[in-house]
């Protein structure tokens, strides 16, 4: 059985990731005639979804940034072991709404736990697993936060203030610049169809259909 592929979508708040994950999954399953598993972080496995509740609710200063990174990594370990690895081994393609670049950007750079710290603990969750392709959906923070707020309730991260979200946007762009082979930055300010088209053409470039 040929191993499946792992694609991750990343970005700040309100960038439209979840919609694009769903669209990309249905496009890929039609185009490449493969089974696609859609999943998310924090979450994607029962224990990881329980940890998610601890992370997205409550006061913005509820956790020390290092503790927060450890919680994300604990959730990720469940997700990788119980969901991602089995799906890849069964030949499915996996599309995850966020993965370890979020821990690097949010906790490592924007919250200040440091990249060395998050990369060190991160290995406990992912071992040698790396996404085959990562998209970072990029949007000016005013647009992203307005979209997130228009959804009604805001989670803990959405309440972290503009300076935090500016740091976060820069963090994702820095991370992308250091791994240009794996990571593509996508302008998420266009229409839903425009953004979907950009993702699809990148996937086709990476994996041409014979
Ligand atoms: P979501 O809104 O994309 O579902 O994600 C929930 C929040 O979790 C989001 O605001 C970003 C945050 N997050 C981190 O801070 N670190 C991580 O490692 C992950 C996966 C998510």
PDB file of C-alpha atoms and ligand atoms in Angstrom:
ATOM      1  CA  UNK A   1       0.000   0.000   0.000  1.00  0.00           C
ATOM      2  CA  UNK A   2       1.372   3.402  -1.006  1.00  0.00           C
ATOM      3  CA  UNK A   3       1.597   5.840   1.890  1.00  0.00           C
ATOM      4  CA  UNK A   4      -0.861   8.736   1.681  1.00  0.00           C
ATOM      5  CA  UNK A   5       0.082  12.403   1.747  1.00  0.00           C
ATOM      6  CA  UNK A   6      -0.178  14.923   4.537  1.00  0.00           C
ATOM      7  CA  UNK A   7      -1.253  18.467   3.699  1.00  0.00           C
ATOM      8  CA  UNK A   8      -1.626  21.119   6.401  1.00  0.00           C
ATOM      9  CA  UNK A   9      -3.331  24.516   6.331  1.00  0.00           C
ATOM     10  CA  UNK A  10      -2.091  27.190   8.681  1.00  0.00           C
ATOM     11  CA  UNK A  11      -2.598  30.871   9.379  1.00  0.00           C
ATOM     12  CA  UNK A  12      -3.959  33.422  11.811  1.00  0.00           C
ATOM     13  CA  UNK A  13      -7.569  33.906  12.856  1.00  0.00           C
ATOM     14  CA  UNK A  14     -10.354  34.346  10.287  1.00  0.00           C
ATOM     15  CA  UNK A  15      -8.234  33.412   7.271  1.00  0.00           C
ATOM     16  CA  UNK A  16     -10.849  30.939   5.974  1.00  0.00           C
ATOM     17  CA  UNK A  17      -8.792  27.796   6.626  1.00  0.00           C
ATOM     18  CA  UNK A  18     -11.666  25.547   7.635  1.00  0.00           C
ATOM     19  CA  UNK A  19     -13.677  26.308   4.494  1.00  0.00           C
ATOM     20  CA  UNK A  20     -10.610  25.765   2.316  1.00  0.00           C
ATOM     21  CA  UNK A  21      -9.783  22.474   4.049  1.00  0.00           C
ATOM     22  CA  UNK A  22     -13.229  21.134   3.163  1.00  0.00           C
ATOM     23  CA  UNK A  23     -13.073  22.384  -0.423  1.00  0.00           C
ATOM     24  CA  UNK A  24      -9.572  21.055  -0.997  1.00  0.00           C
ATOM     25  CA  UNK A  25     -10.520  17.648   0.396  1.00  0.00           C
ATOM     26  CA  UNK A  26     -13.434  17.237  -1.965  1.00  0.00           C
ATOM     27  CA  UNK A  27     -11.407  18.524  -4.934  1.00  0.00           C
ATOM     28  CA  UNK A  28      -8.502  16.150  -4.190  1.00  0.00           C
ATOM     29  CA  UNK A  29     -10.683  13.095  -3.723  1.00  0.00           C
ATOM     30  CA  UNK A  30     -12.283  13.733  -7.139  1.00  0.00           C
ATOM     31  CA  UNK A  31      -9.121  14.691  -8.984  1.00  0.00           C
ATOM     32  CA  UNK A  32      -6.726  12.064  -7.618  1.00  0.00           C
ATOM     33  CA  UNK A  33      -9.338   9.377  -6.873  1.00  0.00           C
ATOM     34  CA  UNK A  34      -8.083   8.900  -3.325  1.00  0.00           C
ATOM     35  CA  UNK A  35      -9.753   8.766   0.072  1.00  0.00           C
ATOM     36  CA  UNK A  36      -9.170  11.954   2.042  1.00  0.00           C
ATOM     37  CA  UNK A  37      -9.286  12.276   5.811  1.00  0.00           C
ATOM     38  CA  UNK A  38     -10.105  15.781   7.036  1.00  0.00           C
ATOM     39  CA  UNK A  39      -8.941  16.582  10.536  1.00  0.00           C
ATOM     40  CA  UNK A  40      -7.960  19.483  12.783  1.00  0.00           C
ATOM     41  CA  UNK A  41      -5.794  20.671  15.629  1.00  0.00           C
ATOM     42  CA  UNK A  42      -5.979  21.052  18.496  1.00  0.00           C
ATOM     43  CA  UNK A  43      -8.153  17.932  18.216  1.00  0.00           C
ATOM     44  CA  UNK A  44      -8.604  15.177  15.665  1.00  0.00           C
ATOM     45  CA  UNK A  45      -8.722  12.354  18.237  1.00  0.00           C
ATOM     46  CA  UNK A  46     -10.948  11.975  21.341  1.00  0.00           C
ATOM     47  CA  UNK A  47      -8.257  12.835  23.923  1.00  0.00           C
ATOM     48  CA  UNK A  48      -6.978  15.678  21.779  1.00  0.00           C
ATOM     49  CA  UNK A  49     -10.477  17.156  21.495  1.00  0.00           C
ATOM     50  CA  UNK A  50     -10.707  17.069  25.336  1.00  0.00           C
ATOM     51  CA  UNK A  51      -7.394  18.953  25.583  1.00  0.00           C
ATOM     52  CA  UNK A  52      -8.697  21.462  22.992  1.00  0.00           C
ATOM     53  CA  UNK A  53     -11.366  22.591  25.470  1.00  0.00           C
ATOM     54  CA  UNK A  54      -8.643  23.500  27.996  1.00  0.00           C
ATOM     55  CA  UNK A  55      -6.859  25.587  25.378  1.00  0.00           C
ATOM     56  CA  UNK A  56      -9.522  27.581  23.583  1.00  0.00           C
ATOM     57  CA  UNK A  57     -11.681  28.664  26.555  1.00  0.00           C
ATOM     58  CA  UNK A  58     -10.981  30.960  29.485  1.00  0.00           C
ATOM     59  CA  UNK A  59      -8.777  33.948  30.215  1.00  0.00           C
ATOM     60  CA  UNK A  60      -6.064  34.832  27.715  1.00  0.00           C
ATOM     61  CA  UNK A  61      -3.384  34.460  30.444  1.00  0.00           C
ATOM     62  CA  UNK A  62      -4.736  31.123  31.659  1.00  0.00           C
ATOM     63  CA  UNK A  63      -1.511  29.245  30.813  1.00  0.00           C
ATOM     64  CA  UNK A  64       2.178  29.947  30.874  1.00  0.00           C
ATOM     65  CA  UNK A  65       3.254  29.826  27.163  1.00  0.00           C
ATOM     66  CA  UNK A  66       5.506  26.800  27.769  1.00  0.00           C
ATOM     67  CA  UNK A  67       2.707  24.901  29.517  1.00  0.00           C
ATOM     68  CA  UNK A  68       0.408  25.838  26.677  1.00  0.00           C
ATOM     69  CA  UNK A  69       2.891  24.466  24.133  1.00  0.00           C
ATOM     70  CA  UNK A  70       3.103  21.213  26.123  1.00  0.00           C
ATOM     71  CA  UNK A  71      -0.693  20.872  26.025  1.00  0.00           C
ATOM     72  CA  UNK A  72      -0.739  21.376  22.247  1.00  0.00           C
ATOM     73  CA  UNK A  73       2.024  18.811  21.873  1.00  0.00           C
ATOM     74  CA  UNK A  74       0.166  16.296  24.087  1.00  0.00           C
ATOM     75  CA  UNK A  75      -2.943  16.750  21.936  1.00  0.00           C
ATOM     76  CA  UNK A  76      -0.829  16.365  18.783  1.00  0.00           C
ATOM     77  CA  UNK A  77       0.704  13.107  19.989  1.00  0.00           C
ATOM     78  CA  UNK A  78      -2.800  11.588  20.320  1.00  0.00           C
ATOM     79  CA  UNK A  79      -3.744  13.000  16.922  1.00  0.00           C
ATOM     80  CA  UNK A  80      -0.639  11.658  15.174  1.00  0.00           C
ATOM     81  CA  UNK A  81      -0.750   8.218  16.778  1.00  0.00           C
ATOM     82  CA  UNK A  82      -4.473   7.563  16.557  1.00  0.00           C
ATOM     83  CA  UNK A  83      -5.563   9.428  13.448  1.00  0.00           C
ATOM     84  CA  UNK A  84      -2.836  10.701  11.122  1.00  0.00           C
ATOM     85  CA  UNK A  85      -0.394   7.795  11.015  1.00  0.00           C
ATOM     86  CA  UNK A  86      -3.086   5.102  10.596  1.00  0.00           C
ATOM     87  CA  UNK A  87      -4.739   7.081   7.788  1.00  0.00           C
ATOM     88  CA  UNK A  88      -1.433   7.633   5.939  1.00  0.00           C
ATOM     89  CA  UNK A  89      -0.527   3.969   6.363  1.00  0.00           C
ATOM     90  CA  UNK A  90      -3.884   3.008   4.826  1.00  0.00           C
ATOM     91  CA  UNK A  91      -3.024   5.123   1.765  1.00  0.00           C
ATOM     92  CA  UNK A  92      -5.372   8.002   2.575  1.00  0.00           C
ATOM     93  CA  UNK A  93      -4.455  11.621   2.065  1.00  0.00           C
ATOM     94  CA  UNK A  94      -4.794  13.634   5.264  1.00  0.00           C
ATOM     95  CA  UNK A  95      -5.662  17.331   5.315  1.00  0.00           C
ATOM     96  CA  UNK A  96      -5.249  18.945   8.709  1.00  0.00           C
ATOM     97  CA  UNK A  97      -6.661  22.306   9.705  1.00  0.00           C
ATOM     98  CA  UNK A  98      -3.490  23.397  11.604  1.00  0.00           C
ATOM     99  CA  UNK A  99      -0.497  21.293  12.690  1.00  0.00           C
ATOM    100  CA  UNK A 100       2.897  21.911  14.265  1.00  0.00           C
ATOM    101  CA  UNK A 101       3.590  25.214  12.501  1.00  0.00           C
ATOM    102  CA  UNK A 102       0.783  26.676  14.662  1.00  0.00           C
ATOM    103  CA  UNK A 103       2.673  25.741  17.834  1.00  0.00           C
ATOM    104  CA  UNK A 104       5.841  27.270  16.387  1.00  0.00           C
ATOM    105  CA  UNK A 105       4.059  30.499  15.405  1.00  0.00           C
ATOM    106  CA  UNK A 106       1.604  30.933  18.318  1.00  0.00           C
ATOM    107  CA  UNK A 107       3.494  29.567  21.322  1.00  0.00           C
ATOM    108  CA  UNK A 108       7.072  29.633  20.017  1.00  0.00           C
ATOM    109  CA  UNK A 109       7.235  33.090  18.439  1.00  0.00           C
ATOM    110  CA  UNK A 110       4.093  35.136  19.218  1.00  0.00           C
ATOM    111  CA  UNK A 111       3.699  34.005  22.866  1.00  0.00           C
ATOM    112  CA  UNK A 112       7.438  33.819  23.489  1.00  0.00           C
ATOM    113  CA  UNK A 113       8.088  30.198  24.534  1.00  0.00           C
ATOM    114  CA  UNK A 114      10.864  30.107  21.899  1.00  0.00           C
ATOM    115  CA  UNK A 115      11.372  27.939  18.816  1.00  0.00           C
ATOM    116  CA  UNK A 116      14.053  25.797  20.436  1.00  0.00           C
ATOM    117  CA  UNK A 117      11.672  24.849  23.240  1.00  0.00           C
ATOM    118  CA  UNK A 118       8.686  24.048  21.011  1.00  0.00           C
ATOM    119  CA  UNK A 119      10.773  22.150  18.461  1.00  0.00           C
ATOM    120  CA  UNK A 120      12.344  20.094  21.254  1.00  0.00           C
ATOM    121  CA  UNK A 121       9.045  19.004  22.782  1.00  0.00           C
ATOM    122  CA  UNK A 122       7.421  18.829  19.341  1.00  0.00           C
ATOM    123  CA  UNK A 123       9.551  15.853  18.382  1.00  0.00           C
ATOM    124  CA  UNK A 124       7.844  13.878  21.154  1.00  0.00           C
ATOM    125  CA  UNK A 125       4.605  14.163  19.228  1.00  0.00           C
ATOM    126  CA  UNK A 126       5.635  13.907  15.597  1.00  0.00           C
ATOM    127  CA  UNK A 127       8.963  12.079  15.523  1.00  0.00           C
ATOM    128  CA  UNK A 128      10.154  12.321  11.925  1.00  0.00           C
ATOM    129  CA  UNK A 129       6.703  13.005  10.446  1.00  0.00           C
ATOM    130  CA  UNK A 130       6.565  16.174   8.311  1.00  0.00           C
ATOM    131  CA  UNK A 131       3.756  17.483   6.137  1.00  0.00           C
ATOM    132  CA  UNK A 132       4.320  16.914   2.411  1.00  0.00           C
ATOM    133  CA  UNK A 133       2.874  20.347   1.725  1.00  0.00           C
ATOM    134  CA  UNK A 134       1.814  23.243   3.954  1.00  0.00           C
ATOM    135  CA  UNK A 135      -0.231  26.289   3.029  1.00  0.00           C
ATOM    136  CA  UNK A 136      -0.101  29.417   5.146  1.00  0.00           C
ATOM    137  CA  UNK A 137      -3.176  31.531   4.485  1.00  0.00           C
ATOM    138  CA  UNK A 138      -2.094  35.136   4.917  1.00  0.00           C
ATOM    139  CA  UNK A 139      -4.423  38.063   5.587  1.00  0.00           C
ATOM    140  CA  UNK A 140      -4.043  41.576   7.051  1.00  0.00           C
ATOM    141  CA  UNK A 141      -4.974  41.175  10.706  1.00  0.00           C
ATOM    142  CA  UNK A 142      -7.832  43.695  10.609  1.00  0.00           C
ATOM    143  CA  UNK A 143      -9.624  41.590   7.977  1.00  0.00           C
ATOM    144  CA  UNK A 144      -8.958  38.313   9.784  1.00  0.00           C
ATOM    145  CA  UNK A 145     -10.126  39.474  13.199  1.00  0.00           C
ATOM    146  CA  UNK A 146     -13.256  41.089  11.707  1.00  0.00           C
ATOM    147  CA  UNK A 147     -14.132  37.794   9.986  1.00  0.00           C
ATOM    148  CA  UNK A 148     -13.483  35.852  13.197  1.00  0.00           C
ATOM    149  CA  UNK A 149     -15.649  38.241  15.243  1.00  0.00           C
ATOM    150  CA  UNK A 150     -18.492  38.070  12.730  1.00  0.00           C
ATOM    151  CA  UNK A 151     -18.798  34.363  13.593  1.00  0.00           C
ATOM    152  CA  UNK A 152     -20.221  35.434  17.002  1.00  0.00           C
ATOM    153  CA  UNK A 153     -18.306  33.823  19.857  1.00  0.00           C
ATOM    154  CA  UNK A 154     -14.566  34.415  20.077  1.00  0.00           C
ATOM    155  CA  UNK A 155     -12.082  31.869  21.403  1.00  0.00           C
ATOM    156  CA  UNK A 156      -9.196  32.598  23.780  1.00  0.00           C
ATOM    157  CA  UNK A 157      -6.711  33.243  20.990  1.00  0.00           C
ATOM    158  CA  UNK A 158      -8.990  35.621  19.106  1.00  0.00           C
ATOM    159  CA  UNK A 159      -9.094  37.795  22.244  1.00  0.00           C
ATOM    160  CA  UNK A 160      -5.305  38.145  22.506  1.00  0.00           C
ATOM    161  CA  UNK A 161      -5.137  41.671  21.052  1.00  0.00           C
ATOM    162  CA  UNK A 162      -3.823  43.291  17.893  1.00  0.00           C
ATOM    163  CA  UNK A 163      -0.134  43.394  18.824  1.00  0.00           C
ATOM    164  CA  UNK A 164      -0.242  39.636  19.408  1.00  0.00           C
ATOM    165  CA  UNK A 165      -1.897  39.032  16.037  1.00  0.00           C
ATOM    166  CA  UNK A 166       0.667  41.231  14.261  1.00  0.00           C
ATOM    167  CA  UNK A 167       3.467  39.183  15.853  1.00  0.00           C
ATOM    168  CA  UNK A 168       1.661  36.020  14.804  1.00  0.00           C
ATOM    169  CA  UNK A 169       1.338  37.086  11.175  1.00  0.00           C
ATOM    170  CA  UNK A 170       5.048  37.929  11.034  1.00  0.00           C
ATOM    171  CA  UNK A 171       5.852  34.618  12.754  1.00  0.00           C
ATOM    172  CA  UNK A 172       4.058  32.590  10.072  1.00  0.00           C
ATOM    173  CA  UNK A 173       5.841  34.522   7.309  1.00  0.00           C
ATOM    174  CA  UNK A 174       9.225  33.929   8.966  1.00  0.00           C
ATOM    175  CA  UNK A 175       8.507  30.217   9.308  1.00  0.00           C
ATOM    176  CA  UNK A 176       7.500  30.075   5.619  1.00  0.00           C
ATOM    177  CA  UNK A 177      10.670  31.838   4.503  1.00  0.00           C
ATOM    178  CA  UNK A 178      12.788  29.220   6.260  1.00  0.00           C
ATOM    179  CA  UNK A 179      11.153  26.234   4.558  1.00  0.00           C
ATOM    180  CA  UNK A 180      10.300  27.380   1.071  1.00  0.00           C
ATOM    181  CA  UNK A 181      10.167  23.815  -0.295  1.00  0.00           C
ATOM    182  CA  UNK A 182       7.437  22.655   2.038  1.00  0.00           C
ATOM    183  CA  UNK A 183       5.494  25.848   2.706  1.00  0.00           C
ATOM    184  CA  UNK A 184       3.505  28.041   0.316  1.00  0.00           C
ATOM    185  CA  UNK A 185       2.115  31.383   1.472  1.00  0.00           C
ATOM    186  CA  UNK A 186      -1.278  32.087  -0.071  1.00  0.00           C
ATOM    187  CA  UNK A 187      -2.977  35.489  -0.219  1.00  0.00           C
ATOM    188  CA  UNK A 188      -6.285  34.819   1.537  1.00  0.00           C
ATOM    189  CA  UNK A 189      -7.839  38.220   0.845  1.00  0.00           C
ATOM    190  CA  UNK A 190      -9.517  37.121  -2.406  1.00  0.00           C
ATOM    191  CA  UNK A 191     -12.845  35.355  -2.800  1.00  0.00           C
ATOM    192  CA  UNK A 192     -13.362  31.809  -1.544  1.00  0.00           C
ATOM    193  CA  UNK A 193     -13.149  30.584  -5.158  1.00  0.00           C
ATOM    194  CA  UNK A 194      -9.938  32.512  -5.818  1.00  0.00           C
ATOM    195  CA  UNK A 195      -8.213  31.064  -2.765  1.00  0.00           C
ATOM    196  CA  UNK A 196      -9.429  27.542  -3.596  1.00  0.00           C
ATOM    197  CA  UNK A 197      -8.024  27.961  -7.128  1.00  0.00           C
ATOM    198  CA  UNK A 198      -4.617  28.977  -5.759  1.00  0.00           C
ATOM    199  CA  UNK A 199      -4.462  25.916  -3.507  1.00  0.00           C
ATOM    200  CA  UNK A 200      -5.555  23.557  -6.275  1.00  0.00           C
ATOM    201  CA  UNK A 201      -2.953  24.827  -8.712  1.00  0.00           C
ATOM    202  CA  UNK A 202      -0.191  24.373  -6.121  1.00  0.00           C
ATOM    203  CA  UNK A 203      -1.306  20.797  -5.481  1.00  0.00           C
ATOM    204  CA  UNK A 204      -1.334  20.073  -9.223  1.00  0.00           C
ATOM    205  CA  UNK A 205       2.150  21.556  -9.603  1.00  0.00           C
ATOM    206  CA  UNK A 206       3.439  19.396  -6.789  1.00  0.00           C
ATOM    207  CA  UNK A 207       1.688  16.203  -7.889  1.00  0.00           C
ATOM    208  CA  UNK A 208       0.958  16.366 -11.632  1.00  0.00           C
ATOM    209  CA  UNK A 209      -1.733  14.037 -12.891  1.00  0.00           C
ATOM    210  CA  UNK A 210      -0.254  11.818 -15.629  1.00  0.00           C
TER     211      UNK A 210
HETATM  212  P1  LIG B   1      -8.986  26.979  15.313  1.00  0.00           P
HETATM  213  O1  LIG B   1      -9.657  28.262  15.646  1.00  0.00           O
HETATM  214  O2  LIG B   1      -8.201  27.061  14.064  1.00  0.00           O
HETATM  215  O3  LIG B   1      -9.870  25.789  15.410  1.00  0.00           O
HETATM  216  O4  LIG B   1      -7.824  26.701  16.419  1.00  0.00           O
HETATM  217  C1  LIG B   1      -8.004  26.915  17.752  1.00  0.00           C
HETATM  218  C2  LIG B   1      -6.949  27.846  18.265  1.00  0.00           C
HETATM  219  O5  LIG B   1      -5.786  27.137  18.705  1.00  0.00           O
HETATM  220  C3  LIG B   1      -6.453  28.850  17.255  1.00  0.00           C
HETATM  221  O6  LIG B   1      -6.833  30.118  17.707  1.00  0.00           O
HETATM  222  C4  LIG B   1      -4.951  28.714  17.261  1.00  0.00           C
HETATM  223  C5  LIG B   1      -4.631  27.895  18.453  1.00  0.00           C
HETATM  224  N1  LIG B   1      -3.485  26.975  18.314  1.00  0.00           N
HETATM  225  C6  LIG B   1      -2.296  27.269  18.976  1.00  0.00           C
HETATM  226  O7  LIG B   1      -2.172  28.292  19.628  1.00  0.00           O
HETATM  227  N2  LIG B   1      -1.263  26.371  18.885  1.00  0.00           N
HETATM  228  C7  LIG B   1      -1.361  25.203  18.185  1.00  0.00           C
HETATM  229  O8  LIG B   1      -0.412  24.413  18.140  1.00  0.00           O
HETATM  230  C8  LIG B   1      -2.609  24.924  17.496  1.00  0.00           C
HETATM  231  C9  LIG B   1      -2.755  23.652  16.721  1.00  0.00           C
HETATM  232  C10 LIG B   1      -3.639  25.837  17.593  1.00  0.00           C
END
